[in-house]
Amino acid sequence: MGIDRDQVALEAAREQLQQYEGNFVLVQENFKNVDSIFTRLGVEAVDGSLFDLGLSSLQIESPGRGFSYLREERLDMRMDRSTPLTAYDIVNGYSENSLADIFRKYGEERWAKRIAHFIVQERVRDPVVTTTDLVKIVERAIPRSKRRRGHPAKRIFQALRIAVNDELNSLEAGLRGSFEHLRKGGRLVVISYHSLEDRIVKRIFRELAEECICPKELPQCQCGGVKKAKILTKKPVTPSLEERSRNPRSSSARLRAVEKIQG
């Protein structure tokens, strides 16, 4: 079974899996709804689940999606194009404080407040319509001498994409739901591509592998917790030099895995 919000991604998967027709099911939905998806399809438990998070090369390269800061397109960034909220709506409709919070929380951008201020100033004159419009604002807002490595708009585009698609809340719900549907001995594997995702995965896996999840200040366990999982990756697995050379976009990938020990 494959679950994805993006119809284009599912169509590409169906084409690649033609020789296995009849042995797979593709579902266009948010994986946070894994409980209802499994119920609808009559699936009680599975032996394994793999989450490959973030933005795919297909989405970056597909015209008209508005994900890339390297190509001029209308600001969009929706993984599911049937949902109403777009990056354009956020950039042109949210308050300065809300924009700064998004850039700080989801992009870990140190210039979040200044960039938000520049956006609000600009949209008073004209709406910020395209990716290029936004890139130019970010470049004006961040002093050249203070820029980090990489494109100055990278963190802003990441933050907007996460906000548009509610990615982090979806990830938490999806991981917990998928783990509950594992058989005993089943494995949950996650490939993440930035620190915000990886922190969530690491935290949830640690919770599943602990017997007690009570606050540390309590002198005695009150939760009656039972260890549910065994962590299989003490440290995240990262791509080899050969893989990074062959596929530079894999460079930031981190793989973590757990095995369910309580059915």
mmCIF file of C-alpha atoms in Angstrom:
data_model
loop_
_atom_site.group_PDB
_atom_site.id
_atom_site.type_symbol
_atom_site.label_atom_id
_atom_site.label_comp_id
_atom_site.label_asym_id
_atom_site.label_seq_id
_atom_site.Cartn_x
_atom_site.Cartn_y
_atom_site.Cartn_z
ATOM 1 C CA MET A 1 0.000 0.000 0.000
ATOM 2 C CA GLY A 2 1.238 3.470 -0.874
ATOM 3 C CA ILE A 3 -0.194 6.626 0.682
ATOM 4 C CA ASP A 4 0.504 10.111 -0.662
ATOM 5 C CA ARG A 5 -1.347 13.415 -0.779
ATOM 6 C CA ASP A 6 0.015 14.225 -4.218
ATOM 7 C CA GLN A 7 -1.926 12.779 -7.147
ATOM 8 C CA VAL A 8 1.041 13.346 -9.480
ATOM 9 C CA ALA A 9 3.283 11.254 -7.211
ATOM 10 C CA LEU A 10 0.729 8.443 -7.148
ATOM 11 C CA GLU A 11 0.428 8.459 -10.930
ATOM 12 C CA ALA A 12 4.217 8.189 -11.230
ATOM 13 C CA ALA A 13 4.238 5.315 -8.724
ATOM 14 C CA ARG A 14 1.475 3.486 -10.584
ATOM 15 C CA GLU A 15 3.448 3.714 -13.818
ATOM 16 C CA GLN A 16 6.612 2.343 -12.200
ATOM 17 C CA LEU A 17 4.717 -0.500 -10.516
ATOM 18 C CA GLN A 18 2.789 -1.684 -13.570
ATOM 19 C CA GLN A 19 4.400 -5.132 -13.511
ATOM 20 C CA TYR A 20 3.028 -5.652 -9.981
ATOM 21 C CA GLU A 21 -0.542 -4.637 -10.848
ATOM 22 C CA GLY A 22 -2.984 -6.318 -8.489
ATOM 23 C CA ASN A 23 -0.415 -6.579 -5.687
ATOM 24 C CA PHE A 24 -0.586 -3.009 -4.435
ATOM 25 C CA VAL A 25 -3.075 -0.274 -3.544
ATOM 26 C CA LEU A 26 -2.411 3.456 -3.920
ATOM 27 C CA VAL A 27 -4.338 5.904 -1.742
ATOM 28 C CA GLN A 28 -4.467 9.676 -2.186
ATOM 29 C CA GLU A 29 -4.738 10.916 1.362
ATOM 30 C CA ASN A 30 -2.746 12.394 4.220
ATOM 31 C CA PHE A 31 -0.929 9.639 6.112
ATOM 32 C CA LYS A 32 -2.089 11.201 9.381
ATOM 33 C CA ASN A 33 -5.399 9.468 8.575
ATOM 34 C CA VAL A 34 -3.828 6.010 8.568
ATOM 35 C CA ASP A 35 -6.437 4.666 11.029
ATOM 36 C CA SER A 36 -9.379 5.517 8.794
ATOM 37 C CA ILE A 37 -7.484 4.409 5.667
ATOM 38 C CA PHE A 38 -6.763 0.969 7.130
ATOM 39 C CA THR A 39 -10.330 0.629 8.410
ATOM 40 C CA ARG A 40 -11.773 1.543 5.022
ATOM 41 C CA LEU A 41 -9.545 -0.992 3.254
ATOM 42 C CA GLY A 42 -10.089 -3.718 5.848
ATOM 43 C CA VAL A 43 -6.443 -3.788 6.948
ATOM 44 C CA GLU A 44 -5.930 -4.725 10.597
ATOM 45 C CA ALA A 45 -2.143 -4.966 10.848
ATOM 46 C CA VAL A 46 0.986 -4.812 8.694
ATOM 47 C CA ASP A 47 4.538 -6.138 8.964
ATOM 48 C CA GLY A 48 6.205 -2.835 8.183
ATOM 49 C CA SER A 49 5.744 0.824 7.332
ATOM 50 C CA LEU A 50 8.189 3.154 5.571
ATOM 51 C CA PHE A 51 7.879 6.936 5.710
ATOM 52 C CA ASP A 52 9.873 8.845 3.077
ATOM 53 C CA LEU A 53 9.302 12.420 4.186
ATOM 54 C CA GLY A 54 9.667 15.839 2.658
ATOM 55 C CA LEU A 55 9.614 17.077 -0.884
ATOM 56 C CA SER A 56 10.302 14.753 -3.805
ATOM 57 C CA SER A 57 12.373 15.580 -6.864
ATOM 58 C CA LEU A 58 9.197 15.121 -8.899
ATOM 59 C CA GLN A 59 7.438 17.862 -6.935
ATOM 60 C CA ILE A 60 10.402 20.224 -7.170
ATOM 61 C CA GLU A 61 10.727 19.726 -10.910
ATOM 62 C CA SER A 62 7.021 19.677 -11.831
ATOM 63 C CA PRO A 63 6.013 23.047 -13.322
ATOM 64 C CA GLY A 64 3.358 25.131 -11.631
ATOM 65 C CA ARG A 65 3.755 23.745 -8.112
ATOM 66 C CA GLY A 66 5.543 26.765 -6.638
ATOM 67 C CA PHE A 67 7.871 24.702 -4.437
ATOM 68 C CA SER A 68 11.191 25.844 -5.902
ATOM 69 C CA TYR A 69 12.984 29.131 -5.322
ATOM 70 C CA LEU A 70 15.024 28.487 -8.483
ATOM 71 C CA ARG A 71 12.112 28.878 -10.919
ATOM 72 C CA GLU A 72 9.509 31.624 -11.274
ATOM 73 C CA GLU A 73 6.010 30.335 -10.545
ATOM 74 C CA ARG A 74 2.959 31.389 -8.596
ATOM 75 C CA LEU A 75 3.346 30.723 -4.877
ATOM 76 C CA ASP A 76 1.433 27.519 -4.167
ATOM 77 C CA MET A 77 3.310 24.692 -2.369
ATOM 78 C CA ARG A 78 0.289 22.424 -1.845
ATOM 79 C CA MET A 79 1.059 18.722 -1.867
ATOM 80 C CA ASP A 80 -2.657 18.034 -2.268
ATOM 81 C CA ARG A 81 -3.915 20.553 -4.793
ATOM 82 C CA SER A 82 -7.528 20.048 -3.724
ATOM 83 C CA THR A 83 -6.846 21.757 -0.376
ATOM 84 C CA PRO A 84 -7.567 25.505 -0.232
ATOM 85 C CA LEU A 85 -4.594 27.032 1.625
ATOM 86 C CA THR A 86 -1.612 28.096 -0.513
ATOM 87 C CA ALA A 87 1.702 29.813 0.161
ATOM 88 C CA TYR A 88 0.263 32.864 -1.614
ATOM 89 C CA ASP A 89 -2.530 33.017 0.986
ATOM 90 C CA ILE A 90 -0.076 32.882 3.877
ATOM 91 C CA VAL A 91 2.410 35.391 2.465
ATOM 92 C CA ASN A 92 -0.284 37.906 1.541
ATOM 93 C CA GLY A 93 -2.812 37.312 4.301
ATOM 94 C CA TYR A 94 -1.052 36.485 7.561
ATOM 95 C CA SER A 95 0.027 39.141 10.037
ATOM 96 C CA GLU A 96 3.661 40.142 10.397
ATOM 97 C CA ASN A 97 3.914 38.336 13.738
ATOM 98 C CA SER A 98 2.351 35.164 12.328
ATOM 99 C CA LEU A 99 4.749 35.165 9.379
ATOM 100 C CA ALA A 100 7.717 35.657 11.688
ATOM 101 C CA ASP A 101 6.528 32.763 13.874
ATOM 102 C CA ILE A 102 6.246 30.463 10.841
ATOM 103 C CA PHE A 103 9.706 31.393 9.563
ATOM 104 C CA ARG A 104 11.235 30.959 13.017
ATOM 105 C CA LYS A 105 9.426 27.752 13.984
ATOM 106 C CA TYR A 106 9.462 25.883 10.679
ATOM 107 C CA GLY A 107 12.509 27.398 9.002
ATOM 108 C CA GLU A 108 14.712 28.103 12.026
ATOM 109 C CA GLU A 109 15.440 31.396 10.297
ATOM 110 C CA ARG A 110 17.361 33.902 12.424
ATOM 111 C CA TRP A 111 16.138 36.786 10.237
ATOM 112 C CA ALA A 112 12.481 35.741 10.556
ATOM 113 C CA LYS A 113 11.165 39.011 11.996
ATOM 114 C CA ARG A 114 13.004 41.197 9.503
ATOM 115 C CA ILE A 115 11.901 39.090 6.522
ATOM 116 C CA ALA A 116 8.283 39.164 7.721
ATOM 117 C CA HIS A 117 8.488 42.951 8.059
ATOM 118 C CA PHE A 118 9.863 43.323 4.534
ATOM 119 C CA ILE A 119 7.078 41.096 3.157
ATOM 120 C CA VAL A 120 4.351 43.143 4.837
ATOM 121 C CA GLN A 121 5.890 46.387 3.581
ATOM 122 C CA GLU A 122 6.055 45.033 0.036
ATOM 123 C CA ARG A 123 2.507 43.663 -0.087
ATOM 124 C CA VAL A 124 1.094 47.066 0.880
ATOM 125 C CA ARG A 125 2.256 48.208 -2.561
ATOM 126 C CA ASP A 126 1.659 45.018 -4.541
ATOM 127 C CA PRO A 127 0.779 41.416 -3.652
ATOM 128 C CA VAL A 128 3.652 38.940 -3.481
ATOM 129 C CA VAL A 129 2.542 36.643 -6.285
ATOM 130 C CA THR A 130 5.464 34.530 -7.471
ATOM 131 C CA THR A 131 8.396 32.616 -6.067
ATOM 132 C CA THR A 132 10.700 35.199 -7.628
ATOM 133 C CA ASP A 133 8.852 38.040 -5.873
ATOM 134 C CA LEU A 134 9.429 36.311 -2.542
ATOM 135 C CA VAL A 135 13.074 35.483 -3.256
ATOM 136 C CA LYS A 136 13.813 39.146 -4.028
ATOM 137 C CA ILE A 137 12.246 40.249 -0.744
ATOM 138 C CA VAL A 138 14.271 37.706 1.235
ATOM 139 C CA GLU A 139 17.471 38.766 -0.518
ATOM 140 C CA ARG A 140 16.787 42.404 0.390
ATOM 141 C CA ALA A 141 15.979 41.506 3.987
ATOM 142 C CA ILE A 142 19.083 39.434 4.757
ATOM 143 C CA PRO A 143 22.355 41.387 4.596
ATOM 144 C CA ARG A 144 24.712 39.686 2.162
ATOM 145 C CA SER A 145 27.494 39.526 4.762
ATOM 146 C CA LYS A 146 25.206 37.683 7.222
ATOM 147 C CA ARG A 147 23.902 34.946 4.926
ATOM 148 C CA ARG A 148 24.461 31.270 5.662
ATOM 149 C CA ARG A 149 25.635 28.757 3.131
ATOM 150 C CA GLY A 150 23.104 27.886 0.472
ATOM 151 C CA HIS A 151 20.313 29.916 -1.048
ATOM 152 C CA PRO A 152 19.076 32.708 1.278
ATOM 153 C CA ALA A 153 15.418 31.797 0.630
ATOM 154 C CA LYS A 154 15.805 28.075 1.343
ATOM 155 C CA ARG A 155 14.586 28.229 4.944
ATOM 156 C CA ILE A 156 11.675 30.526 4.110
ATOM 157 C CA PHE A 157 10.422 28.198 1.389
ATOM 158 C CA GLN A 158 10.766 25.223 3.739
ATOM 159 C CA ALA A 159 8.809 27.042 6.446
ATOM 160 C CA LEU A 160 5.983 28.007 4.103
ATOM 161 C CA ARG A 161 5.740 24.494 2.669
ATOM 162 C CA ILE A 162 5.510 22.986 6.157
ATOM 163 C CA ALA A 163 2.830 25.506 7.157
ATOM 164 C CA VAL A 164 0.766 25.034 3.977
ATOM 165 C CA ASN A 165 0.744 21.246 4.352
ATOM 166 C CA ASP A 166 0.724 21.032 8.174
ATOM 167 C CA GLU A 167 3.595 18.595 7.781
ATOM 168 C CA LEU A 168 4.831 18.255 11.350
ATOM 169 C CA ASN A 169 1.431 17.594 12.925
ATOM 170 C CA SER A 170 0.690 15.126 10.132
ATOM 171 C CA LEU A 171 4.008 13.381 10.762
ATOM 172 C CA GLU A 172 3.350 12.917 14.470
ATOM 173 C CA ALA A 173 -0.164 11.561 13.892
ATOM 174 C CA GLY A 174 1.005 9.342 11.039
ATOM 175 C CA LEU A 175 3.856 7.794 13.015
ATOM 176 C CA ARG A 176 1.711 7.021 16.041
ATOM 177 C CA GLY A 177 -1.121 5.611 13.945
ATOM 178 C CA SER A 178 1.190 3.475 11.815
ATOM 179 C CA PHE A 179 2.960 2.047 14.855
ATOM 180 C CA GLU A 180 -0.354 0.981 16.373
ATOM 181 C CA HIS A 181 -1.133 -0.986 13.202
ATOM 182 C CA LEU A 182 2.146 -2.925 13.229
ATOM 183 C CA ARG A 183 2.119 -6.602 14.121
ATOM 184 C CA LYS A 184 4.441 -7.727 16.888
ATOM 185 C CA GLY A 185 7.893 -7.847 15.309
ATOM 186 C CA GLY A 186 6.842 -5.328 12.660
ATOM 187 C CA ARG A 187 9.110 -2.427 11.846
ATOM 188 C CA LEU A 188 8.551 1.282 11.361
ATOM 189 C CA VAL A 189 11.238 3.009 9.270
ATOM 190 C CA VAL A 190 11.444 6.755 8.653
ATOM 191 C CA ILE A 191 13.652 8.745 6.290
ATOM 192 C CA SER A 192 13.692 12.442 7.221
ATOM 193 C CA TYR A 193 15.448 15.316 5.503
ATOM 194 C CA HIS A 194 15.682 18.144 8.015
ATOM 195 C CA SER A 195 16.152 18.547 11.741
ATOM 196 C CA LEU A 196 12.532 19.414 12.539
ATOM 197 C CA GLU A 197 11.313 16.100 11.136
ATOM 198 C CA ASP A 198 14.172 14.134 12.670
ATOM 199 C CA ARG A 199 13.530 15.545 16.157
ATOM 200 C CA ILE A 200 9.905 14.410 16.034
ATOM 201 C CA VAL A 201 10.882 10.925 14.849
ATOM 202 C CA LYS A 202 13.594 10.635 17.508
ATOM 203 C CA ARG A 203 11.250 11.795 20.297
ATOM 204 C CA ILE A 204 8.413 9.441 19.357
ATOM 205 C CA PHE A 205 10.744 6.464 18.972
ATOM 206 C CA ARG A 206 12.251 7.164 22.406
ATOM 207 C CA GLU A 207 8.777 7.353 23.951
ATOM 208 C CA LEU A 208 7.841 4.011 22.388
ATOM 209 C CA ALA A 209 11.054 2.439 23.686
ATOM 210 C CA GLU A 210 10.596 3.671 27.268
ATOM 211 C CA GLU A 211 8.585 1.950 29.985
ATOM 212 C CA CYS A 212 7.715 5.130 31.859
ATOM 213 C CA ILE A 213 6.789 8.425 30.215
ATOM 214 C CA CYS A 214 5.916 10.300 33.413
ATOM 215 C CA PRO A 215 7.513 13.717 34.036
ATOM 216 C CA LYS A 216 10.965 13.290 35.578
ATOM 217 C CA GLU A 217 10.019 15.299 38.662
ATOM 218 C CA LEU A 218 7.520 12.617 39.780
ATOM 219 C CA PRO A 219 9.118 10.399 42.447
ATOM 220 C CA GLN A 220 7.162 7.322 41.316
ATOM 221 C CA CYS A 221 5.741 6.119 37.997
ATOM 222 C CA GLN A 222 2.064 6.972 37.592
ATOM 223 C CA CYS A 223 1.529 6.084 33.921
ATOM 224 C CA GLY A 224 1.895 2.312 34.170
ATOM 225 C CA GLY A 225 3.715 2.468 30.887
ATOM 226 C CA VAL A 226 4.972 -0.587 29.040
ATOM 227 C CA LYS A 227 7.905 -0.612 26.661
ATOM 228 C CA LYS A 228 6.396 -1.014 23.188
ATOM 229 C CA ALA A 229 9.367 -0.848 20.837
ATOM 230 C CA LYS A 230 13.044 -1.567 20.394
ATOM 231 C CA ILE A 231 15.118 1.096 18.664
ATOM 232 C CA LEU A 232 17.096 -0.474 15.811
ATOM 233 C CA THR A 233 19.166 2.606 14.960
ATOM 234 C CA LYS A 234 21.075 4.025 17.940
ATOM 235 C CA LYS A 235 22.303 6.689 15.549
ATOM 236 C CA PRO A 236 20.526 7.610 12.311
ATOM 237 C CA VAL A 237 21.741 5.903 9.155
ATOM 238 C CA THR A 238 23.089 8.456 6.679
ATOM 239 C CA PRO A 239 23.903 8.153 2.957
ATOM 240 C CA SER A 240 27.346 7.008 1.898
ATOM 241 C CA LEU A 241 29.740 9.298 0.064
ATOM 242 C CA GLU A 242 28.995 7.337 -3.108
ATOM 243 C CA GLU A 243 25.254 7.869 -2.737
ATOM 244 C CA ARG A 244 25.682 11.574 -1.972
ATOM 245 C CA SER A 245 27.838 11.940 -5.082
ATOM 246 C CA ARG A 246 25.287 10.101 -7.203
ATOM 247 C CA ASN A 247 22.281 11.856 -5.663
ATOM 248 C CA PRO A 248 23.182 15.161 -3.945
ATOM 249 C CA ARG A 249 19.593 15.592 -2.712
ATOM 250 C CA SER A 250 20.100 12.589 -0.424
ATOM 251 C CA SER A 251 22.822 14.399 1.537
ATOM 252 C CA SER A 252 20.580 15.485 4.408
ATOM 253 C CA ALA A 253 18.708 12.159 4.713
ATOM 254 C CA ARG A 254 18.508 10.460 8.129
ATOM 255 C CA LEU A 255 17.014 6.973 8.541
ATOM 256 C CA ARG A 256 15.673 5.735 11.882
ATOM 257 C CA ALA A 257 13.868 2.472 12.647
ATOM 258 C CA VAL A 258 12.043 0.740 15.501
ATOM 259 C CA GLU A 259 10.648 -2.755 15.971
ATOM 260 C CA LYS A 260 7.379 -3.389 17.800
ATOM 261 C CA ILE A 261 7.855 -5.741 20.741
ATOM 262 C CA GLN A 262 4.367 -5.522 22.261
ATOM 263 C CA GLY A 263 1.480 -6.745 20.092
#
